[in-house]
Amino acid sequence: MVPEVGASPSSMAQPRGVKRRAAWVRDSYRRQNALFLAPYLLGTLVLVVVPALMTLAVSFTDYQGIQAPTWVGLDNFRRLTETPLVRFSLYNTLIFVVAAVPLRLLGSLGLALLLDGRRGGGLARAAAFLPTVLPETAYALVWLWILNPVSGPLNLMLGALGLPAPAWMAEAGTARLAIVLMALMQVGEGFVVLLVARQMVPAGVYEAAEVDGANRWQGFWHITLPLIMPWILLLLSRDLIVSVQNTFTPSFVLAYGGPYYSTTFLPLLIFELSFDFMDWGLASAVLVIVYAWILLLIWGARNLIEGLRRREVSDAR
Amino acid sequence: MRGRVATVLVHLARLGIALLSLLPLYWAVIISLRQSGQPPTTTLEWWPQSFHWDTYAEVFRTVPMARYARNSLFVVSLALPLTLLTASLAGFALTQLTTAWRQRLVTASVALLLVPGLAVWTFRFHILNLLGLVDTLWALIVPGLAGGSPLFVLLFYWAYWRVPHELYESARLDGADAWTVWRLVALPLARPTTIAAALLAFVLYWGDFTTPVLYIYSTKMYTLPIGLQLLRQMDETNLPLLMAAAVMMALPIVVFVVLVQVLFLRDRSLANMVDIE
């Protein structure tokens, strides 16, 4: 128990000791607090920051994992542009991002608007969330069956509707499309974030707009969308990199990057370069490009969201 | 009248989305009930044609799935509580910092959300190797020491930040230390967040395919996701067997999601659990 300052004459007589005791209690609270943060900060340092710095350093060296790294300057970055596998995988990744990210964002927004009911819709929300949290390997295996060109349910359904039945994972173009399709059903995270963002818009704002004669579409376009824009931008930045990472398991399990390397995206490339070819220098150079991309996204998200906030403040005035 | 039509349309669309989301898993269940090794038909089936539950037992006879399940359970049973403890404590500690430090660490954590795991795959291997953890199940557990992911720390931080700070202050004035304030004041008030984080952490560790692919080599250390991949490599055409294994692996997650929805939320949504209101 902390003695209450000024509670009794004896504590009045020893103001110094009481102060010291209060300070000690305060400091021990701070020490405990620091202790609580320690595992997170230390773990992040050891498992994220240090490996990232090592990558940065090794990208300028030749390192096969056996002998000590030797300095080669920008040689790895020159090799990046000359290695067909690297170029092709960057091209695949770009195609994936351009096709999947906008569609995923639209899907999240659509689900958030449609499944946002203060009453009911709870089970539909759980169902829409489920494909995102299923174990990746199990989900990929299920698609191995769905995408089977001859007996898979997707092609049987397309056939019944009189539509063409593609070869999916057996052909380069449709293999990429299949990976995009799988990613489109896993928008649970974005959908939950936008659902929460949407519910944070006070109901009074809509009532006021309704009084002014705004319809539903105007309500969405002029009220909801601007208010949840910072969340959309944060999601966009996250999806531009995280959806790429998430291609690893599907492309690994369904076709191991094939056919003809068409589903070799960045994660599989980095895996191959580091753990199959043991070319840690080249792998690090690829990762440095990824770091530049991440920094650009962080910087872009920060500026866009700050800009929106500033505009909101000036609008309010 | 127009309003009623719109409501019916919304409900139909919701039903459509729910069915579409469940369809892949449903198809997998149908095919898993065929006899192991039986080739699939070329007609669309909406209902199981047979109930060969033996296909599920066959999975355990084909690969040492029981051992992989034990390994997976070992990882989850240690990593999940560790993650909740470290993330919850870190999230609480963030709310108790001075404004300057709080802002710095929260901004850094949000920035970390944009850093994908693949950014550190290569040299995390070297660190784990130095620590002697490569090719042990500890390689899969150790991220739990760091709160699992900055997302969990932030979830807890946002939950604890919404609690009126006078509650923490008055407990402190009563002489409670930080551990007691966390355990008796903060933690009980953030129960929905703890459940949400538990669900997401379970998903993270139970389904993790990447980490064992990168850092586990001995077959006796394999976890379930690797077991599934092994099964696929053995016979890609035995779809009933593959789907049975996939369904078994997905089942705990489905049960977890449904339990959370039914027991804890009823009318509220998963979204409310991680609410940032």
Coordinates of C-alpha atoms in Angstrom, one line a residue:
Chain A
M1 CA 0.0 0.0 0.0
V2 CA 1.2 3.5 -0.8
P3 CA 1.0 5.8 2.2
E4 CA -1.2 8.7 1.3
V5 CA 0.7 11.9 1.4
G6 CA -0.5 14.1 4.2
A7 CA -2.8 11.5 5.6
S8 CA -1.1 11.4 9.0
P9 CA 1.1 13.7 11.0
S10 CA 4.0 11.2 10.8
S11 CA 4.1 11.3 7.0
M12 CA 4.0 15.1 7.3
A13 CA 7.1 14.9 9.4
Q14 CA 9.0 12.8 6.8
P15 CA 8.1 14.4 3.5
R16 CA 11.4 13.2 2.1
G17 CA 10.9 9.5 2.8
V18 CA 7.4 9.6 1.5
K19 CA 8.5 11.3 -1.7
R20 CA 11.2 8.8 -2.2
R21 CA 8.8 5.9 -1.6
A22 CA 6.2 7.4 -4.1
A23 CA 9.0 7.9 -6.6
W24 CA 10.1 4.3 -6.1
V25 CA 6.5 3.0 -6.7
R26 CA 6.2 5.2 -9.8
D27 CA 9.5 3.9 -11.1
S28 CA 8.7 0.3 -10.4
Y29 CA 5.4 0.7 -12.3
R30 CA 7.4 2.1 -15.2
R31 CA 9.9 -0.8 -14.9
Q32 CA 7.1 -3.3 -15.0
N33 CA 5.7 -1.6 -18.0
A34 CA 9.0 -1.8 -19.8
L35 CA 9.2 -5.4 -18.9
F36 CA 5.8 -6.0 -20.5
L37 CA 7.0 -4.4 -23.7
A38 CA 10.3 -6.2 -23.7
P39 CA 9.3 -9.5 -25.4
Y40 CA 7.5 -7.7 -28.2
L41 CA 10.3 -5.2 -28.8
L42 CA 13.2 -7.6 -28.4
G43 CA 11.4 -10.3 -30.5
T44 CA 10.8 -7.8 -33.3
L45 CA 14.4 -6.7 -33.1
V46 CA 15.8 -10.2 -33.3
L47 CA 13.3 -11.7 -35.8
V48 CA 12.6 -8.7 -38.0
V49 CA 15.0 -5.8 -37.7
V50 CA 18.3 -7.8 -37.5
P51 CA 17.4 -10.1 -40.4
A52 CA 16.4 -7.1 -42.5
L53 CA 19.7 -5.4 -41.8
M54 CA 21.6 -8.6 -42.6
T55 CA 19.7 -8.8 -45.9
L56 CA 20.7 -5.2 -46.7
A57 CA 24.3 -5.9 -46.1
V58 CA 24.5 -9.3 -47.9
S59 CA 22.8 -7.8 -51.0
F60 CA 26.2 -6.2 -51.8
T61 CA 28.1 -9.5 -51.4
D62 CA 28.5 -12.9 -52.9
Y63 CA 27.3 -15.4 -50.3
Q64 CA 26.5 -19.0 -50.8
G65 CA 26.2 -19.9 -47.1
I66 CA 29.5 -21.7 -46.8
Q67 CA 32.3 -19.3 -47.1
A68 CA 32.2 -15.8 -45.6
P69 CA 30.5 -13.2 -47.9
T70 CA 32.7 -11.3 -50.3
W71 CA 32.0 -7.8 -51.4
V72 CA 30.9 -7.5 -55.0
G73 CA 29.3 -4.0 -55.0
L74 CA 26.3 -3.7 -57.2
D75 CA 26.9 -6.9 -59.0
N76 CA 23.8 -8.6 -57.6
F77 CA 21.6 -5.8 -58.8
R78 CA 23.1 -6.1 -62.3
R79 CA 22.4 -9.8 -62.2
L80 CA 18.8 -9.1 -61.3
T81 CA 18.1 -7.6 -64.6
E82 CA 20.0 -10.4 -66.5
T83 CA 18.4 -13.4 -64.8
P84 CA 15.3 -14.5 -66.8
L85 CA 13.7 -16.2 -63.8
V86 CA 13.9 -13.0 -61.7
R87 CA 12.5 -10.9 -64.6
F88 CA 9.7 -13.3 -65.3
S89 CA 8.7 -13.6 -61.6
L90 CA 8.6 -9.8 -61.3
Y91 CA 6.4 -9.7 -64.4
N92 CA 4.1 -12.4 -62.9
T93 CA 3.9 -10.5 -59.6
L94 CA 3.0 -7.2 -61.4
I95 CA 0.2 -9.0 -63.3
F96 CA -1.1 -10.5 -60.1
V97 CA -1.1 -7.2 -58.2
V98 CA -2.8 -5.3 -61.1
A99 CA -5.5 -7.9 -61.4
A100 CA -6.1 -9.0 -57.8
V101 CA -5.7 -5.9 -55.6
P102 CA -8.4 -3.6 -57.1
L103 CA -10.8 -6.5 -57.3
R104 CA -10.1 -7.6 -53.7
L105 CA -10.6 -4.0 -52.5
L106 CA -13.9 -3.8 -54.4
G107 CA -15.0 -7.2 -53.0
S108 CA -14.2 -6.1 -49.5
L109 CA -16.1 -2.9 -49.9
G110 CA -19.1 -4.7 -51.5
L111 CA -19.2 -7.3 -48.7
A112 CA -18.9 -4.6 -46.0
L113 CA -21.9 -2.6 -47.4
L114 CA -24.0 -5.7 -48.1
L115 CA -23.4 -7.5 -44.8
D116 CA -23.5 -4.4 -42.6
G117 CA -26.7 -4.9 -40.7
R118 CA -27.1 -3.9 -37.1
R119 CA -29.8 -6.7 -37.1
G120 CA -29.0 -10.2 -38.5
G121 CA -26.6 -11.2 -41.2
G122 CA -24.3 -12.6 -38.5
L123 CA -24.0 -16.0 -40.0
A124 CA -23.5 -14.6 -43.5
R125 CA -20.6 -12.6 -42.1
A126 CA -19.1 -15.7 -40.5
A127 CA -19.5 -17.6 -43.8
A128 CA -17.9 -14.8 -45.9
F129 CA -15.0 -14.7 -43.3
L130 CA -14.4 -18.4 -43.3
P131 CA -12.4 -18.9 -46.6
T132 CA -9.9 -16.3 -45.3
V133 CA -9.1 -18.2 -42.1
L134 CA -9.1 -21.8 -43.5
P135 CA -5.7 -23.4 -43.3
E136 CA -3.8 -22.3 -46.5
T137 CA -2.8 -25.9 -47.5
A138 CA -6.3 -27.3 -47.0
Y139 CA -7.8 -24.4 -49.0
A140 CA -5.3 -24.9 -51.8
L141 CA -6.0 -28.7 -51.9
V142 CA -9.7 -28.0 -52.2
W143 CA -9.0 -25.8 -55.2
L144 CA -6.9 -28.5 -56.7
W145 CA -10.2 -30.4 -56.9
I146 CA -12.3 -27.5 -58.0
L147 CA -9.9 -26.5 -60.8
N148 CA -9.5 -30.0 -62.2
P149 CA -10.1 -29.5 -65.9
V150 CA -12.1 -32.7 -66.5
S151 CA -14.0 -33.6 -63.4
G152 CA -13.7 -30.4 -61.2
P153 CA -17.0 -28.8 -60.3
L154 CA -16.0 -25.4 -61.7
N155 CA -15.6 -26.7 -65.2
L156 CA -18.6 -28.9 -64.9
M157 CA -20.6 -25.9 -64.0
L158 CA -19.2 -23.8 -66.7
G159 CA -19.9 -26.6 -69.2
A160 CA -23.5 -26.9 -68.0
L161 CA -23.9 -23.1 -68.6
G162 CA -22.5 -23.6 -72.1
L163 CA -19.4 -21.6 -71.3
P164 CA -15.8 -22.5 -72.3
A165 CA -14.0 -24.8 -69.8
P166 CA -10.4 -23.6 -69.4
A167 CA -7.5 -25.9 -68.5
W168 CA -6.7 -23.8 -65.4
M169 CA -3.5 -24.9 -63.8
A170 CA -2.4 -26.7 -66.9
E171 CA -2.0 -23.5 -68.9
A172 CA 0.1 -20.4 -68.1
G173 CA -2.5 -17.7 -68.6
T174 CA -5.4 -19.4 -66.8
A175 CA -3.1 -20.6 -64.0
R176 CA -2.4 -17.0 -63.0
L177 CA -6.1 -16.3 -63.3
A178 CA -6.9 -19.3 -61.0
I179 CA -4.5 -17.9 -58.3
V180 CA -6.3 -14.5 -58.6
L181 CA -9.7 -16.2 -58.3
M182 CA -8.5 -18.0 -55.1
A183 CA -7.3 -14.7 -53.7
L184 CA -10.7 -13.0 -54.5
M185 CA -12.5 -15.4 -52.1
Q186 CA -10.2 -14.5 -49.2
V187 CA -11.1 -10.9 -48.5
G188 CA -12.2 -11.5 -44.9
E189 CA -9.6 -9.2 -43.4
G190 CA -10.4 -6.2 -45.6
F191 CA -14.1 -6.8 -45.3
V192 CA -14.0 -6.8 -41.5
V193 CA -11.9 -3.6 -41.4
L194 CA -14.3 -1.8 -43.7
L195 CA -17.3 -3.1 -41.8
V196 CA -15.9 -1.6 -38.6
A197 CA -15.0 1.6 -40.4
R198 CA -18.5 1.8 -41.8
Q199 CA -20.1 1.3 -38.4
M200 CA -18.0 4.1 -36.9
V201 CA -19.8 6.6 -39.1
P202 CA -22.4 8.1 -36.7
A203 CA -26.0 7.3 -37.7
G204 CA -26.9 10.9 -37.1
V205 CA -24.9 12.0 -40.1
Y206 CA -27.2 9.9 -42.4
E207 CA -30.4 11.2 -40.7
A208 CA -29.3 14.7 -41.3
A209 CA -28.6 13.9 -45.0
E210 CA -32.0 12.2 -45.3
V211 CA -33.7 15.3 -44.0
D212 CA -31.8 17.2 -46.8
G213 CA -33.3 14.7 -49.3
A214 CA -30.3 12.6 -50.1
N215 CA -30.9 9.1 -51.4
R216 CA -28.9 5.9 -50.5
W217 CA -26.4 6.3 -53.3
Q218 CA -25.7 9.9 -52.5
G219 CA -25.4 8.9 -48.9
F220 CA -22.7 6.4 -49.8
W221 CA -20.9 8.6 -52.3
H222 CA -20.8 11.8 -50.3
I223 CA -20.8 10.5 -46.7
T224 CA -19.7 6.9 -46.2
L225 CA -16.9 6.8 -48.9
P226 CA -15.1 10.0 -47.8
L227 CA -15.3 9.0 -44.1
I228 CA -13.9 5.5 -44.6
M229 CA -11.3 6.6 -47.2
P230 CA -8.3 6.5 -44.8
W231 CA -9.1 2.8 -44.0
I232 CA -9.5 2.0 -47.7
L233 CA -6.0 3.6 -48.3
L234 CA -4.4 1.7 -45.5
L235 CA -6.0 -1.5 -46.8
L236 CA -4.8 -0.7 -50.3
S237 CA -1.2 -0.2 -49.1
R238 CA -1.3 -3.4 -47.1
D239 CA -2.9 -5.5 -49.9
L240 CA -0.3 -4.3 -52.4
I241 CA 2.3 -6.3 -50.5
V242 CA 0.5 -8.8 -48.3
S243 CA -1.6 -10.3 -51.2
V244 CA 1.7 -11.0 -53.0
Q245 CA 3.0 -12.8 -49.9
N246 CA -0.2 -14.9 -49.8
T247 CA 0.5 -16.4 -53.2
F248 CA 3.2 -18.5 -51.8
T249 CA 1.1 -21.5 -50.5
P250 CA -1.3 -21.7 -53.5
S251 CA 1.4 -21.5 -56.1
F252 CA 3.6 -23.9 -54.1
V253 CA 0.8 -26.5 -53.5
L254 CA -1.0 -26.3 -56.8
A255 CA 1.8 -26.2 -59.3
Y256 CA 5.1 -25.3 -57.6
G257 CA 5.3 -22.1 -59.6
G258 CA 4.4 -23.8 -62.9
P259 CA 3.3 -24.3 -65.6
Y260 CA 6.2 -22.7 -67.4
Y261 CA 7.0 -20.6 -64.3
S262 CA 3.7 -18.7 -64.8
T263 CA 2.8 -18.8 -61.1
T264 CA 6.4 -18.2 -59.8
F265 CA 5.6 -15.0 -57.9
L266 CA 8.1 -13.1 -55.7
P267 CA 7.8 -15.3 -52.6
L268 CA 8.5 -18.5 -54.4
L269 CA 11.4 -16.8 -56.3
I270 CA 13.0 -15.7 -53.0
F271 CA 12.4 -19.2 -51.5
E272 CA 14.1 -20.8 -54.6
L273 CA 17.0 -18.4 -54.7
S274 CA 17.8 -18.7 -50.9
F275 CA 17.0 -22.3 -50.1
D276 CA 17.4 -24.2 -53.4
F277 CA 20.2 -22.2 -55.2
M278 CA 21.7 -21.0 -52.0
D279 CA 22.4 -17.7 -53.8
W280 CA 21.8 -15.5 -50.7
G281 CA 23.4 -12.5 -52.4
L282 CA 21.0 -12.5 -55.3
A283 CA 18.0 -13.3 -53.0
S284 CA 19.0 -10.3 -50.8
A285 CA 19.1 -8.1 -53.8
V286 CA 15.5 -9.1 -54.7
L287 CA 14.5 -8.4 -51.1
V288 CA 16.1 -5.0 -51.3
I289 CA 13.7 -4.2 -54.1
V290 CA 10.9 -5.5 -51.9
Y291 CA 12.1 -3.2 -49.1
A292 CA 12.1 -0.2 -51.5
W293 CA 8.5 -1.1 -52.5
I294 CA 7.4 -1.4 -48.8
L295 CA 9.0 1.9 -47.9
L296 CA 7.2 3.5 -50.8
L297 CA 3.9 2.1 -49.6
I298 CA 4.4 3.2 -46.0
W299 CA 5.4 6.7 -47.2
G300 CA 2.5 6.8 -49.7
A301 CA -0.1 5.6 -47.2
R302 CA 1.1 8.1 -44.6
N303 CA 1.0 11.0 -47.0
L304 CA -2.4 10.2 -48.5
I305 CA -4.0 9.7 -45.1
E306 CA -2.4 12.8 -43.7
G307 CA -3.6 14.7 -46.8
L308 CA -7.1 13.5 -46.3
R309 CA -7.1 14.5 -42.6
R310 CA -5.8 18.0 -43.4
R311 CA -8.5 18.5 -46.1
E312 CA -11.2 17.3 -43.7
V313 CA -10.0 19.8 -41.1
S314 CA -10.0 22.7 -43.6
D315 CA -13.4 21.6 -44.9
A316 CA -14.7 21.7 -41.4
R317 CA -13.6 25.3 -41.1
Chain B
M1 CA -43.4 -1.4 -51.3
R2 CA -40.1 -0.5 -53.0
G3 CA -38.5 -0.6 -49.6
R4 CA -39.7 -4.2 -49.0
V5 CA -38.4 -5.4 -52.4
A6 CA -35.0 -3.9 -51.7
T7 CA -34.9 -5.7 -48.3
V8 CA -35.8 -9.0 -49.9
L9 CA -33.0 -8.4 -52.5
V10 CA -30.5 -7.7 -49.8
H11 CA -31.4 -10.8 -48.0
L12 CA -31.1 -12.9 -51.1
A13 CA -27.7 -11.4 -51.9
R14 CA -26.5 -12.2 -48.4
L15 CA -27.7 -15.8 -48.7
G16 CA -25.9 -16.0 -52.1
I17 CA -22.7 -14.7 -50.6
A18 CA -22.9 -17.2 -47.7
L19 CA -23.6 -20.1 -50.0
L20 CA -20.8 -19.1 -52.4
S21 CA -18.3 -18.8 -49.5
L22 CA -19.2 -22.3 -48.2
L23 CA -19.4 -24.0 -51.6
P24 CA -15.6 -24.9 -51.9
L25 CA -15.6 -26.6 -48.5
Y26 CA -18.9 -28.3 -49.2
W27 CA -17.6 -29.7 -52.5
A28 CA -14.6 -31.0 -50.7
V29 CA -16.8 -32.8 -48.1
I30 CA -18.9 -34.5 -50.8
I31 CA -15.8 -35.9 -52.6
S32 CA -14.2 -36.9 -49.3
L33 CA -17.0 -39.4 -48.7
R34 CA -16.2 -41.5 -51.7
Q35 CA -14.0 -44.5 -51.5
S36 CA -10.3 -43.8 -51.3
G37 CA -8.7 -44.1 -54.8
Q38 CA -12.0 -44.0 -56.6
P39 CA -11.8 -41.6 -59.6
P40 CA -14.3 -38.7 -59.6
T41 CA -17.2 -38.7 -62.0
T42 CA -17.6 -36.2 -64.8
T43 CA -21.1 -35.1 -63.7
L44 CA -21.7 -32.4 -61.2
E45 CA -22.7 -33.8 -57.8
W46 CA -24.6 -31.8 -55.2
W47 CA -25.1 -34.6 -52.7
P48 CA -22.8 -37.3 -51.5
Q49 CA -23.3 -40.5 -53.5
S50 CA -21.8 -42.7 -50.7
F51 CA -20.6 -42.4 -47.1
H52 CA -17.2 -44.1 -47.0
W53 CA -16.0 -42.7 -43.6
D54 CA -13.1 -45.2 -44.0
T55 CA -11.5 -42.7 -46.4
Y56 CA -10.8 -40.5 -43.3
A57 CA -9.1 -43.4 -41.5
E58 CA -7.1 -44.2 -44.6
V59 CA -5.4 -40.7 -44.3
F60 CA -3.8 -41.9 -41.1
R61 CA -2.7 -45.2 -42.6
T62 CA -1.1 -43.5 -45.7
V63 CA 1.1 -40.9 -43.9
P64 CA 1.9 -40.6 -40.2
M65 CA -0.8 -38.0 -39.8
A66 CA -1.2 -38.7 -36.1
R67 CA 2.4 -37.7 -35.4
Y68 CA 1.9 -34.5 -37.5
A69 CA -1.3 -33.7 -35.6
R70 CA 0.6 -34.2 -32.3
N71 CA 3.3 -31.8 -33.5
S72 CA 0.8 -29.2 -34.6
L73 CA -1.1 -29.4 -31.3
F74 CA 2.2 -29.0 -29.4
V75 CA 3.0 -25.9 -31.4
V76 CA -0.5 -24.4 -31.0
S77 CA -0.8 -25.2 -27.3
L78 CA 2.4 -23.3 -26.5
A79 CA 2.4 -20.6 -29.2
L80 CA -1.2 -19.5 -28.7
P81 CA -1.1 -18.7 -25.0
L82 CA 2.4 -17.2 -25.4
T83 CA 1.1 -14.9 -28.1
L84 CA -1.9 -13.8 -26.2
L85 CA 0.2 -13.1 -23.1
T86 CA 3.0 -11.1 -24.8
A87 CA 0.6 -9.2 -27.1
S88 CA -1.8 -8.4 -24.4
L89 CA 0.9 -7.2 -22.0
A90 CA 2.6 -5.2 -24.7
G91 CA -0.7 -3.6 -25.8
F92 CA -1.4 -2.6 -22.2
A93 CA 2.0 -1.2 -21.7
L94 CA 1.7 0.9 -24.8
T95 CA -1.3 2.7 -23.2
Q96 CA 0.7 3.5 -20.1
L97 CA 3.6 5.2 -21.9
T98 CA 4.2 8.9 -22.2
T99 CA 2.5 10.4 -25.3
A100 CA 5.7 10.8 -27.3
W101 CA 6.8 7.2 -26.8
R102 CA 3.3 5.8 -27.3
Q103 CA 3.0 7.6 -30.7
R104 CA 6.4 6.4 -31.8
L105 CA 5.8 2.8 -31.0
V106 CA 2.2 2.7 -32.3
T107 CA 3.4 4.3 -35.6
A108 CA 6.2 1.8 -35.9
S109 CA 3.8 -1.1 -35.2
V110 CA 1.4 0.1 -37.9
A111 CA 4.3 0.4 -40.3
L112 CA 5.3 -3.1 -39.4
L113 CA 1.9 -4.3 -40.6
L114 CA 3.0 -3.4 -44.1
V115 CA 6.1 -5.6 -43.8
P116 CA 5.4 -9.1 -45.1
G117 CA 7.0 -12.2 -43.6
L118 CA 8.9 -12.9 -46.8
A119 CA 11.0 -9.7 -46.3
V120 CA 12.9 -11.5 -43.5
W121 CA 12.6 -15.2 -44.5
T122 CA 16.2 -15.6 -45.6
F123 CA 18.1 -14.3 -42.7
R124 CA 15.6 -15.3 -40.0
F125 CA 17.0 -18.7 -41.0
H126 CA 20.5 -17.6 -40.0
I127 CA 19.2 -16.2 -36.7
L128 CA 17.3 -19.3 -35.8
N129 CA 20.3 -21.4 -36.9
L130 CA 22.5 -19.4 -34.5
L131 CA 20.0 -20.0 -31.7
G132 CA 19.9 -23.7 -32.5
L133 CA 16.2 -23.7 -33.4
V134 CA 16.3 -24.7 -37.0
D135 CA 14.6 -28.1 -37.6
T136 CA 12.9 -28.0 -34.2
L137 CA 9.3 -27.2 -33.4
W138 CA 10.6 -24.2 -31.4
A139 CA 11.2 -22.4 -34.7
L140 CA 7.4 -22.3 -35.1
I141 CA 6.8 -21.3 -31.5
V142 CA 9.3 -18.5 -31.1
P143 CA 7.3 -15.8 -33.0
G144 CA 4.8 -16.1 -30.1
L145 CA 7.4 -14.6 -27.8
A146 CA 7.2 -11.4 -29.9
G147 CA 3.4 -11.1 -29.7
G148 CA 2.9 -13.2 -32.8
S149 CA 2.3 -10.2 -35.1
P150 CA 2.2 -6.5 -34.6
L151 CA -1.5 -6.8 -35.5
F152 CA -2.3 -8.6 -32.2
V153 CA -0.4 -6.0 -30.1
L154 CA -2.3 -3.2 -31.9
L155 CA -5.6 -5.0 -31.4
F156 CA -5.0 -5.2 -27.7
Y157 CA -3.6 -1.6 -27.6
W158 CA -6.8 -0.2 -29.3
A159 CA -9.0 -2.2 -26.9
Y160 CA -7.1 -1.0 -23.7
W161 CA -6.9 2.5 -25.0
R162 CA -10.8 2.8 -25.1
V163 CA -11.0 1.9 -21.4
P164 CA -11.4 5.2 -19.4
H165 CA -8.0 5.9 -18.0
E166 CA -9.4 6.9 -14.7
L167 CA -9.9 3.2 -14.0
Y168 CA -6.2 2.5 -14.4
E169 CA -5.3 5.6 -12.4
S170 CA -7.6 4.8 -9.5
A171 CA -6.2 1.3 -9.3
R172 CA -2.7 2.6 -9.3
L173 CA -3.6 5.1 -6.5
D174 CA -4.9 2.1 -4.6
G175 CA -1.4 0.8 -4.8
A176 CA -1.8 -1.8 -7.5
D177 CA 1.3 -2.6 -9.5
A178 CA 1.2 -2.8 -13.4
W179 CA 0.7 -6.5 -13.4
T180 CA -2.4 -6.2 -11.1
V181 CA -3.9 -3.3 -13.1
W182 CA -3.5 -5.4 -16.3
R183 CA -4.9 -8.5 -14.8
L184 CA -7.8 -7.1 -12.7
V185 CA -8.8 -4.0 -14.7
A186 CA -7.6 -4.1 -18.3
L187 CA -7.9 -7.8 -19.2
P188 CA -11.5 -8.4 -18.1
L189 CA -12.7 -5.3 -20.0
A190 CA -11.1 -6.5 -23.3
R191 CA -12.6 -10.0 -23.4
P192 CA -14.0 -9.7 -26.9
T193 CA -10.6 -8.6 -28.2
T194 CA -8.9 -11.5 -26.4
I195 CA -11.3 -13.9 -28.1
A196 CA -10.8 -12.3 -31.5
A197 CA -7.0 -12.5 -31.0
A198 CA -7.2 -16.1 -29.9
L199 CA -9.1 -17.0 -33.0
L200 CA -6.7 -15.2 -35.3
A201 CA -3.7 -16.6 -33.5
F202 CA -5.1 -20.2 -33.7
V203 CA -5.6 -19.6 -37.5
L204 CA -2.0 -18.4 -37.7
Y205 CA -0.3 -21.3 -36.0
W206 CA -2.6 -24.1 -37.0
G207 CA -2.5 -23.4 -40.7
D208 CA 1.1 -22.2 -40.9
F209 CA 2.6 -23.8 -44.0
T210 CA 5.4 -21.3 -44.8
T211 CA 7.4 -21.5 -41.5
P212 CA 7.8 -25.3 -41.5
V213 CA 8.6 -25.3 -45.2
L214 CA 11.4 -22.8 -44.5
Y215 CA 12.8 -24.1 -41.3
I216 CA 11.8 -27.8 -40.7
Y217 CA 13.5 -30.6 -42.5
S218 CA 13.2 -33.9 -40.5
T219 CA 10.1 -35.8 -41.3
K220 CA 9.4 -36.5 -37.7
M221 CA 9.1 -32.8 -37.0
Y222 CA 6.5 -32.2 -39.8
T223 CA 3.2 -30.5 -38.9
L224 CA -0.2 -31.0 -40.4
P225 CA 0.1 -28.5 -43.3
I226 CA 3.3 -30.2 -44.4
G227 CA 1.6 -33.6 -44.0
L228 CA -1.1 -32.5 -46.4
Q229 CA 1.4 -31.4 -49.0
L230 CA 3.2 -34.8 -48.5
L231 CA -0.1 -36.6 -49.2
R232 CA -0.6 -34.6 -52.4
Q233 CA 2.9 -35.4 -53.5
M234 CA 2.3 -39.1 -53.0
D235 CA -0.8 -39.3 -55.1
E236 CA -2.3 -36.2 -56.6
T237 CA -5.1 -38.1 -58.3
N238 CA -6.6 -39.7 -55.1
L239 CA -9.0 -36.8 -54.6
P240 CA -11.2 -38.5 -51.9
L241 CA -8.2 -39.0 -49.7
L242 CA -6.8 -35.5 -50.2
M243 CA -10.2 -33.9 -49.6
A244 CA -10.7 -36.0 -46.4
A245 CA -7.3 -34.7 -45.1
A246 CA -8.2 -31.1 -46.0
V247 CA -11.6 -31.3 -44.4
M248 CA -10.1 -32.7 -41.2
M249 CA -7.6 -29.9 -41.1
A250 CA -10.2 -27.3 -41.7
L251 CA -12.7 -28.7 -39.2
P252 CA -11.2 -27.1 -36.0
I253 CA -11.2 -23.7 -37.6
V254 CA -14.8 -24.1 -38.7
V255 CA -15.8 -25.2 -35.2
F256 CA -13.9 -22.2 -33.7
V257 CA -15.5 -19.7 -36.0
V258 CA -19.0 -21.1 -35.4
L259 CA -18.5 -21.3 -31.6
V260 CA -17.3 -17.7 -31.4
Q261 CA -20.2 -16.6 -33.5
V262 CA -22.8 -18.5 -31.5
L263 CA -21.5 -18.4 -28.0
F264 CA -20.0 -15.0 -27.7
L265 CA -21.5 -12.8 -30.4
R266 CA -25.1 -14.0 -31.1
D267 CA -26.3 -10.8 -32.7
R268 CA -23.0 -9.1 -32.9
S269 CA -20.6 -9.7 -35.7
L270 CA -17.0 -10.8 -35.8
A271 CA -16.3 -7.2 -36.7
N272 CA -17.6 -6.1 -33.3
M273 CA -15.0 -8.2 -31.6
V274 CA -12.2 -6.2 -33.1
D275 CA -14.2 -3.0 -32.9
I276 CA -12.4 0.2 -32.8
E277 CA -15.3 2.2 -31.7

